[in-house]
Coordinates of C-alpha atoms in Angstrom, one line a residue:
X25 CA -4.4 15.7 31.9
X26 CA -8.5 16.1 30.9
X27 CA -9.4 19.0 28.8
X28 CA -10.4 20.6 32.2
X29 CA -6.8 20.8 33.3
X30 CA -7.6 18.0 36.2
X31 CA -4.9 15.2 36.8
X32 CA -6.0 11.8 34.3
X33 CA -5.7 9.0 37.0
X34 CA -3.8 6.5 35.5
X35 CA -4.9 3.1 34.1
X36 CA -4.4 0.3 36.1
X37 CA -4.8 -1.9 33.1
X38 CA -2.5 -0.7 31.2
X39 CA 1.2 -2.7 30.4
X40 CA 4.0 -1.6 28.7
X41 CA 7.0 -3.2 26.7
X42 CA 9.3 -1.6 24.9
X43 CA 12.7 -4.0 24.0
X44 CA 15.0 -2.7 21.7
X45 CA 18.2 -5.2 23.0
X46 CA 19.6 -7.9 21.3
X47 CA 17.4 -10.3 23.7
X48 CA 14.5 -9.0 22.6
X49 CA 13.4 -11.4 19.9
X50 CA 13.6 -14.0 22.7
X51 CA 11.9 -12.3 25.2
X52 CA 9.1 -11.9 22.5
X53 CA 8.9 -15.1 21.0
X54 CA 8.5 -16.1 24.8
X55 CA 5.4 -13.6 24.8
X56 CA 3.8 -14.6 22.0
X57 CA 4.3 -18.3 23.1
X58 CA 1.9 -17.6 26.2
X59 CA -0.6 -16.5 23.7
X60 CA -0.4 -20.1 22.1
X61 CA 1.4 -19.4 18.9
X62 CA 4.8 -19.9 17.8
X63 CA 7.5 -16.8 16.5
X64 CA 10.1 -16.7 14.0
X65 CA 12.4 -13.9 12.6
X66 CA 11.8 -12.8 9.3
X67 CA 15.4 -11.4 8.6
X68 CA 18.1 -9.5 10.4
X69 CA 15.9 -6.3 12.0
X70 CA 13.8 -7.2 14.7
X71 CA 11.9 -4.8 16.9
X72 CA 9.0 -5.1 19.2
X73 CA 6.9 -2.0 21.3
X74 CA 3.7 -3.3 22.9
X75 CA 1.3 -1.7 25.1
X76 CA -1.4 -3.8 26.4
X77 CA -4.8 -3.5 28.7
X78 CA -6.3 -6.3 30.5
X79 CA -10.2 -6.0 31.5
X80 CA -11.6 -8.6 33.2
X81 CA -11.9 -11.2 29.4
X82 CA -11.1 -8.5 27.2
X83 CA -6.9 -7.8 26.5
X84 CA -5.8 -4.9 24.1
X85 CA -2.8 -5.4 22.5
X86 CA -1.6 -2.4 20.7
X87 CA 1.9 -3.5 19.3
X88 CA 4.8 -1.5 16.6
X89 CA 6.6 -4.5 15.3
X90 CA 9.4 -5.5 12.5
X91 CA 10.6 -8.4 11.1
X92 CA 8.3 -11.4 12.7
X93 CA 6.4 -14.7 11.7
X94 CA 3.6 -15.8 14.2
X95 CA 2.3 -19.1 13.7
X96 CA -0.6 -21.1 15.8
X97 CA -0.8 -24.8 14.2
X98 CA -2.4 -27.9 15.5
X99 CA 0.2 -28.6 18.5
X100 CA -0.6 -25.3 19.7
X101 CA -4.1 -25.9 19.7
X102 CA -3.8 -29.7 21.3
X103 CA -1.7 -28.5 24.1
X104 CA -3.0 -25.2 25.5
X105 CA -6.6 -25.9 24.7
X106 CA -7.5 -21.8 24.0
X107 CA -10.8 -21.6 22.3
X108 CA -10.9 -17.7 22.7
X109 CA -11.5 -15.3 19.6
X110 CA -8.7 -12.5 18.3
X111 CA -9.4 -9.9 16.5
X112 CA -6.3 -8.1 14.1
X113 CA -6.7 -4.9 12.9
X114 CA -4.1 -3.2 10.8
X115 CA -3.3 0.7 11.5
X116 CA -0.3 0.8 9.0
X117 CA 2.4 -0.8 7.3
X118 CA 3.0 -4.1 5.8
X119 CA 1.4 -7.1 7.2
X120 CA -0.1 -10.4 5.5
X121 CA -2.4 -12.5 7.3
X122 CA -5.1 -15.2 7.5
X123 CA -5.5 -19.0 7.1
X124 CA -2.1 -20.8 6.5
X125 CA -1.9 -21.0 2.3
X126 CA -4.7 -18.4 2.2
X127 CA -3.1 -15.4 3.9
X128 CA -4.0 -11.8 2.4
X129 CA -2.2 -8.4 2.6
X130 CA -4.1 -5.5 4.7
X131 CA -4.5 -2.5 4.2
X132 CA -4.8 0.1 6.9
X133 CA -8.4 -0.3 8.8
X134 CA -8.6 -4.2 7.7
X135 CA -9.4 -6.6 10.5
X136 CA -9.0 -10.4 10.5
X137 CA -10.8 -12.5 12.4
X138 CA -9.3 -15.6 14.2
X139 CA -10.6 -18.9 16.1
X140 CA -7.9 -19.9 18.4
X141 CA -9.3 -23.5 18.2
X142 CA -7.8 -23.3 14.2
X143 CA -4.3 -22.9 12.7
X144 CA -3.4 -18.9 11.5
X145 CA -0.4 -17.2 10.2
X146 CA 0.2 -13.8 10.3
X147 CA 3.7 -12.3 8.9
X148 CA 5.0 -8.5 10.0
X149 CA 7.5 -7.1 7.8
X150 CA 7.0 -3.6 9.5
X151 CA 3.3 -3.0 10.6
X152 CA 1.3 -1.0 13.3
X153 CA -1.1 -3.3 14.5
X154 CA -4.4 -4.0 17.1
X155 CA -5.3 -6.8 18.6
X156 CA -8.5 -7.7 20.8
X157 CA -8.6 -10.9 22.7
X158 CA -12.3 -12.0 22.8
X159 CA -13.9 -14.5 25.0
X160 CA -15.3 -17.1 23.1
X161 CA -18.7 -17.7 24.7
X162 CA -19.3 -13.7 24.8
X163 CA -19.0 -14.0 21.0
X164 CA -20.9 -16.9 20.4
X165 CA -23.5 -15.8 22.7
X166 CA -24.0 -13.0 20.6
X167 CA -22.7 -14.3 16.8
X168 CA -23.0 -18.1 17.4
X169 CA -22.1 -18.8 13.5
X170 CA -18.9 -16.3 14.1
X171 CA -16.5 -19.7 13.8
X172 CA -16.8 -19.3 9.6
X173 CA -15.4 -16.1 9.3
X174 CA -11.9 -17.4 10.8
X175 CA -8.9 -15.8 8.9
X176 CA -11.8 -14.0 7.0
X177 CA -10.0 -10.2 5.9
X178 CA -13.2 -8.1 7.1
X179 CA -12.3 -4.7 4.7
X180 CA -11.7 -1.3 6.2
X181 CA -13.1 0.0 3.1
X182 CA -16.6 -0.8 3.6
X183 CA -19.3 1.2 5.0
X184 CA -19.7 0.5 9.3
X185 CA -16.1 -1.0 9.1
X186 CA -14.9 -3.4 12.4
X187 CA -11.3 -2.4 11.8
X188 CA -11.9 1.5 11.6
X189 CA -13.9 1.6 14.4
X190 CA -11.8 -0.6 16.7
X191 CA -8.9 1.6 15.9
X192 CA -11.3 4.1 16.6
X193 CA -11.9 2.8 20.4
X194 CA -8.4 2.5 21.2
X195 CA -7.5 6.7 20.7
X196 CA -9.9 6.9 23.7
X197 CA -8.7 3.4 25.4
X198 CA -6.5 5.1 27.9
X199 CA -9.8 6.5 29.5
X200 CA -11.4 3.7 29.3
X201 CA -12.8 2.1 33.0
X202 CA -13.6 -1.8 33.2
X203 CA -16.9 -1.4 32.5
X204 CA -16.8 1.0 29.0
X205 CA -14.4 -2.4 28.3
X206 CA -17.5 -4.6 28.4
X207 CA -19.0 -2.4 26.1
X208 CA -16.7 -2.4 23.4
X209 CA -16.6 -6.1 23.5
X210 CA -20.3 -6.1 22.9
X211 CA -20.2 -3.8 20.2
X212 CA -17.2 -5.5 18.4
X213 CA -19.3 -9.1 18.7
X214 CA -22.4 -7.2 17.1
X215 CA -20.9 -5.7 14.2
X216 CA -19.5 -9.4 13.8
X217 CA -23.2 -10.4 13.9
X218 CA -24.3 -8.0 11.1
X219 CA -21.1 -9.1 8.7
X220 CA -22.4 -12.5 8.8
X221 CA -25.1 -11.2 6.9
X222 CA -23.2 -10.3 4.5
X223 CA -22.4 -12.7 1.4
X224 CA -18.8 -14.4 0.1
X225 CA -19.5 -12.7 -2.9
X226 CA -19.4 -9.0 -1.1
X227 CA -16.2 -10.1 0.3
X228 CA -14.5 -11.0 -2.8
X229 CA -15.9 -7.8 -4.3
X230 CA -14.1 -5.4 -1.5
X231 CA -10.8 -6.9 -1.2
X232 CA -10.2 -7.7 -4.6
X233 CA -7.8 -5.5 -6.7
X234 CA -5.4 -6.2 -9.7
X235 CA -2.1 -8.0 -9.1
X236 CA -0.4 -4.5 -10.9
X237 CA -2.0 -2.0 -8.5
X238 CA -1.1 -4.4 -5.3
X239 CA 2.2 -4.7 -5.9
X240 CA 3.1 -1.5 -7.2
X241 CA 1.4 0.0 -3.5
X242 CA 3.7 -2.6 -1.5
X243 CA 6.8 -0.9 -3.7
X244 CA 5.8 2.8 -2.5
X245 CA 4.8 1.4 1.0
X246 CA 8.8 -0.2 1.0
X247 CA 10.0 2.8 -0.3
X248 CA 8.2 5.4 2.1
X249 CA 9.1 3.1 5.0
X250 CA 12.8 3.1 3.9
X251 CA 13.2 6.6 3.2
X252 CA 10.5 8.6 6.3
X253 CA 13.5 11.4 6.2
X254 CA 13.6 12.1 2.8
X255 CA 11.4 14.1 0.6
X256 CA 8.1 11.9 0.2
X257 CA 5.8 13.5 -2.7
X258 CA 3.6 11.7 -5.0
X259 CA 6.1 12.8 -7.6
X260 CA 9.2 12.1 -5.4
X261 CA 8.1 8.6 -4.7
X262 CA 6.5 7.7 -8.3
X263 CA 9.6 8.4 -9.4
X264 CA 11.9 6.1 -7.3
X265 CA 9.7 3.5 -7.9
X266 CA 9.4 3.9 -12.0
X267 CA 5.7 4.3 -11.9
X268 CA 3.9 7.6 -13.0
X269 CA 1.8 10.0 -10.4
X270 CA -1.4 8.8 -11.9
X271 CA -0.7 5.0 -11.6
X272 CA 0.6 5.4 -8.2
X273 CA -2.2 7.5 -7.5
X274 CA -4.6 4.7 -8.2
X275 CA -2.2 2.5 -6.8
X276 CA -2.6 4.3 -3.0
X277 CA -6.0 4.7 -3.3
X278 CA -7.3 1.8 -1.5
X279 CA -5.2 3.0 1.8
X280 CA -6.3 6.8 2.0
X281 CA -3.4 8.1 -0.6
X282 CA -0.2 8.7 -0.7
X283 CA -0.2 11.9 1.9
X284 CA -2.3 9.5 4.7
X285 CA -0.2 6.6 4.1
X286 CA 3.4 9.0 4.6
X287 CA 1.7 10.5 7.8
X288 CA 1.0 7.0 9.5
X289 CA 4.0 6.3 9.0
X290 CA 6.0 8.7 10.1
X291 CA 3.6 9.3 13.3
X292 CA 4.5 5.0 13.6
X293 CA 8.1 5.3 13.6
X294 CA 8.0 8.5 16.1
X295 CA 6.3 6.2 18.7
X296 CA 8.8 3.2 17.8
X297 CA 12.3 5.8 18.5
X298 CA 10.0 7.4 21.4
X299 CA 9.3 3.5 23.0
X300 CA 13.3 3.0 23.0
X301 CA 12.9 5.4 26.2
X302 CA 16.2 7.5 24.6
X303 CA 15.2 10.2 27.7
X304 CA 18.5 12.2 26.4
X305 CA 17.3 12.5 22.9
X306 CA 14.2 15.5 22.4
X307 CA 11.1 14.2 20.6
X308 CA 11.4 17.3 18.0
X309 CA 15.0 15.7 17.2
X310 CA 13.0 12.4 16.8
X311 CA 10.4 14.3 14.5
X312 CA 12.7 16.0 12.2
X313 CA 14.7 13.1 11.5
X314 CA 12.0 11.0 10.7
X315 CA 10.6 13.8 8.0
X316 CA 7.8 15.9 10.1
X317 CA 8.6 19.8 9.2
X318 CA 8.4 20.5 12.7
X319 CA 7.5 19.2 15.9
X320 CA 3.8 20.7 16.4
X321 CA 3.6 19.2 13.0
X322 CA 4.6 15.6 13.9
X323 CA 2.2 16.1 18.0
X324 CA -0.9 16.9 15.9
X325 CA -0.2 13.7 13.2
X326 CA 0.9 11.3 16.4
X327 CA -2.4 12.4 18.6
X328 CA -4.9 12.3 15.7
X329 CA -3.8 8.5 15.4
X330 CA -3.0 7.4 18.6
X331 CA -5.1 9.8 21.1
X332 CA -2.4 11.3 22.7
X333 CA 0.5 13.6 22.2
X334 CA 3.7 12.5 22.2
X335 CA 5.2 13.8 25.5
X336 CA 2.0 11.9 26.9
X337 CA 3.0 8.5 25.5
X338 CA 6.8 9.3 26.9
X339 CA 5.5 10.3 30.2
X340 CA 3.6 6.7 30.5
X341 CA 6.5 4.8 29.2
X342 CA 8.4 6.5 32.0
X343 CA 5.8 6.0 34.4
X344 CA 5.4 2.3 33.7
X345 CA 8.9 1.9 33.4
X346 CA 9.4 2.0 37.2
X347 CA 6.4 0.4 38.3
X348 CA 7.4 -3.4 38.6
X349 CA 3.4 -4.2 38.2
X350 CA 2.7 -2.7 35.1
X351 CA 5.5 -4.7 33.4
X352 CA 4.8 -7.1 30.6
X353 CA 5.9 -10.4 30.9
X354 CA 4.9 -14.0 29.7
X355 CA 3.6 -14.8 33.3
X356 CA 1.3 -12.1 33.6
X357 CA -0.1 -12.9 29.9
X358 CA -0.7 -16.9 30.0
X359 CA -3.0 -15.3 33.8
X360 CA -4.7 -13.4 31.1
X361 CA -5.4 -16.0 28.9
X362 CA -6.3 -18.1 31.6
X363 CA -8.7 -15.6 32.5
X364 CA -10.4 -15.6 29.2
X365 CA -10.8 -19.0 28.9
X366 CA -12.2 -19.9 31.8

């Protein structure tokens, strides 16, 4: 619904998958294969939610995904020829990516910027994720030097951020017709034009931080992700983890604190358990076991991040689910492609 009570019509762009059976690593790598990159497992748990929009040669994906290894390396790039740009922007969790041998470890609002015509690696322990498919002579035509900044981590924290404001784009994205698509494209390949003006040295300056305050964030991060139902203070996790508040404190700084960083989280898993499309099981039962004090609590966390309140996520998983041509599939994605590489 709009604010004025009127019926939303619904978004002929937009795709759904949500796979939570013991076929759904397959049916994923077989995704991501029509992308032109290769999947692995990165342990036992696997799990993969993706909603995705399709304008024209501009594709949203906006996936929840654990446990997977995507690689694009030069057989890839010999045999499907793609020379189209992707953009990766991390909302939350624990994802490492860049060059192969030079990958880096977001933080929420990061974005890295890839040249399908050059090998990448990007690993998802548990992560919230964006990606925008970008054609490549829209970019260039625009950002013609753009090609340098592949697997370049573009920082959330800086002022006029890419990241923040693509995340930004996609609360609204539902809305969005064909033509507010082109838009965003645009905007995203200027703001790519005005970080070229930027020098290496101002990139090493922003994502740089000590090897102690890293690793003692990816502990909490662990922890927080392991334990959503339990009780999640500063002192409650500095604890578990042997750190002190202050330390952690400075630790969680460089991803909005510890407070931001247990909301995202929760408000991620809530989609994830809401994407299983468990109809018999209420979303405040969802909330509460996942840590929210109460439902209204968990809708206003879930819509400040995603746009949308929960039941209006469920009720477009529902819808999608039994509309055969809003279904995701490898087919429909390699047309997509297709598309924005012609």
């Amino acid at each position: 619904m709009t604010s004025s009570g009127i019926p939303r019509s619904k978004n002929p762009q937009q795709r759904h998958l949500s796979r939570a059976s013991a076929d759904s690593f397959g049916f994923y790598h077989d995704m991501i294969q029509s992308s032109g990159a290769a999947t692995y497992l990165l342990g036992d748990a696997f799990e993969a939610t993706i909603a995705a929009q399709h304008f024209g040669r501009l594709t949203v994906y906006d996936r929840q995904l654990i446990g997977a290894d995507h690689r694009r390396d030069l057989v890839h790039i010999r045999r499907d020829g793609f020379e189209h740009y992707y953009l990766q922007v991390l909302r939350s969790g624990r994802v490492v990516s860049g060059r192969p041998g030079d990958e880096r470890r977001l933080v929420p609002g990061d974005a890295v910027l890839f040249d399908a015509t050059q090998p990448m690696r990007s690993i998802v322990d548990d992560g919230d994720l964006v990606t925008v498919i970008l054609a490549r002579d829209q970019v260039e035509a625009v950002s013609p030097d753009v090609r340098h900044l592949h697997g370049s981590t573009l920082p959330g924290s800086e002022p006029g951020s890419l990241g923040k404001a693509v995340l930004s784009f996609l609360r609204c994205a539902s809305s969005f017709p064909e033509t507010s698509a082109a838009g965003i494209g645009h905007v995203i390949t200027n703001m790519l034009g005005q970080v070229l003006g930027r020098s290496d040295a101002a990139y090493s300056d922003a994502v740089g931080e000590s090897n102690l305050e890293s690793s003692r964030r990816l502990r909490a991060e662990i922890f927080i992700d392991n334990n959503l139902a339990a009780d999640l203070s500063s002192d409650a996790i500095a604890r578990s983890i042997g750190v002190s508040r202050s330390s952690l404190y400075r630790a969680m700084q460089a991803v909005g604190g510890v407070e931001t960083v247990v909301k995202r989280r929760r408000a991620a898993r809530l989609r994830l358990l809401i994407s299983r499309q468990d109809t018999e099981t209420s979303i405040g039962f969802f909330a509460e076991q996942i840590g929210f004090s109460s439902i209204s609590h968990g809708s206003r966390a879930f819509k400040e991040i995603y746009g949308q309140s929960p039941d209006q996520f469920r009720a477009a998983l529902r819808s999608d689910a039994i509309s055969a041509d809003q279904a995701l599939n490898p087919g429909r994605m390699r047309d997509w492609y297709g598309t924005i590489n012609d």
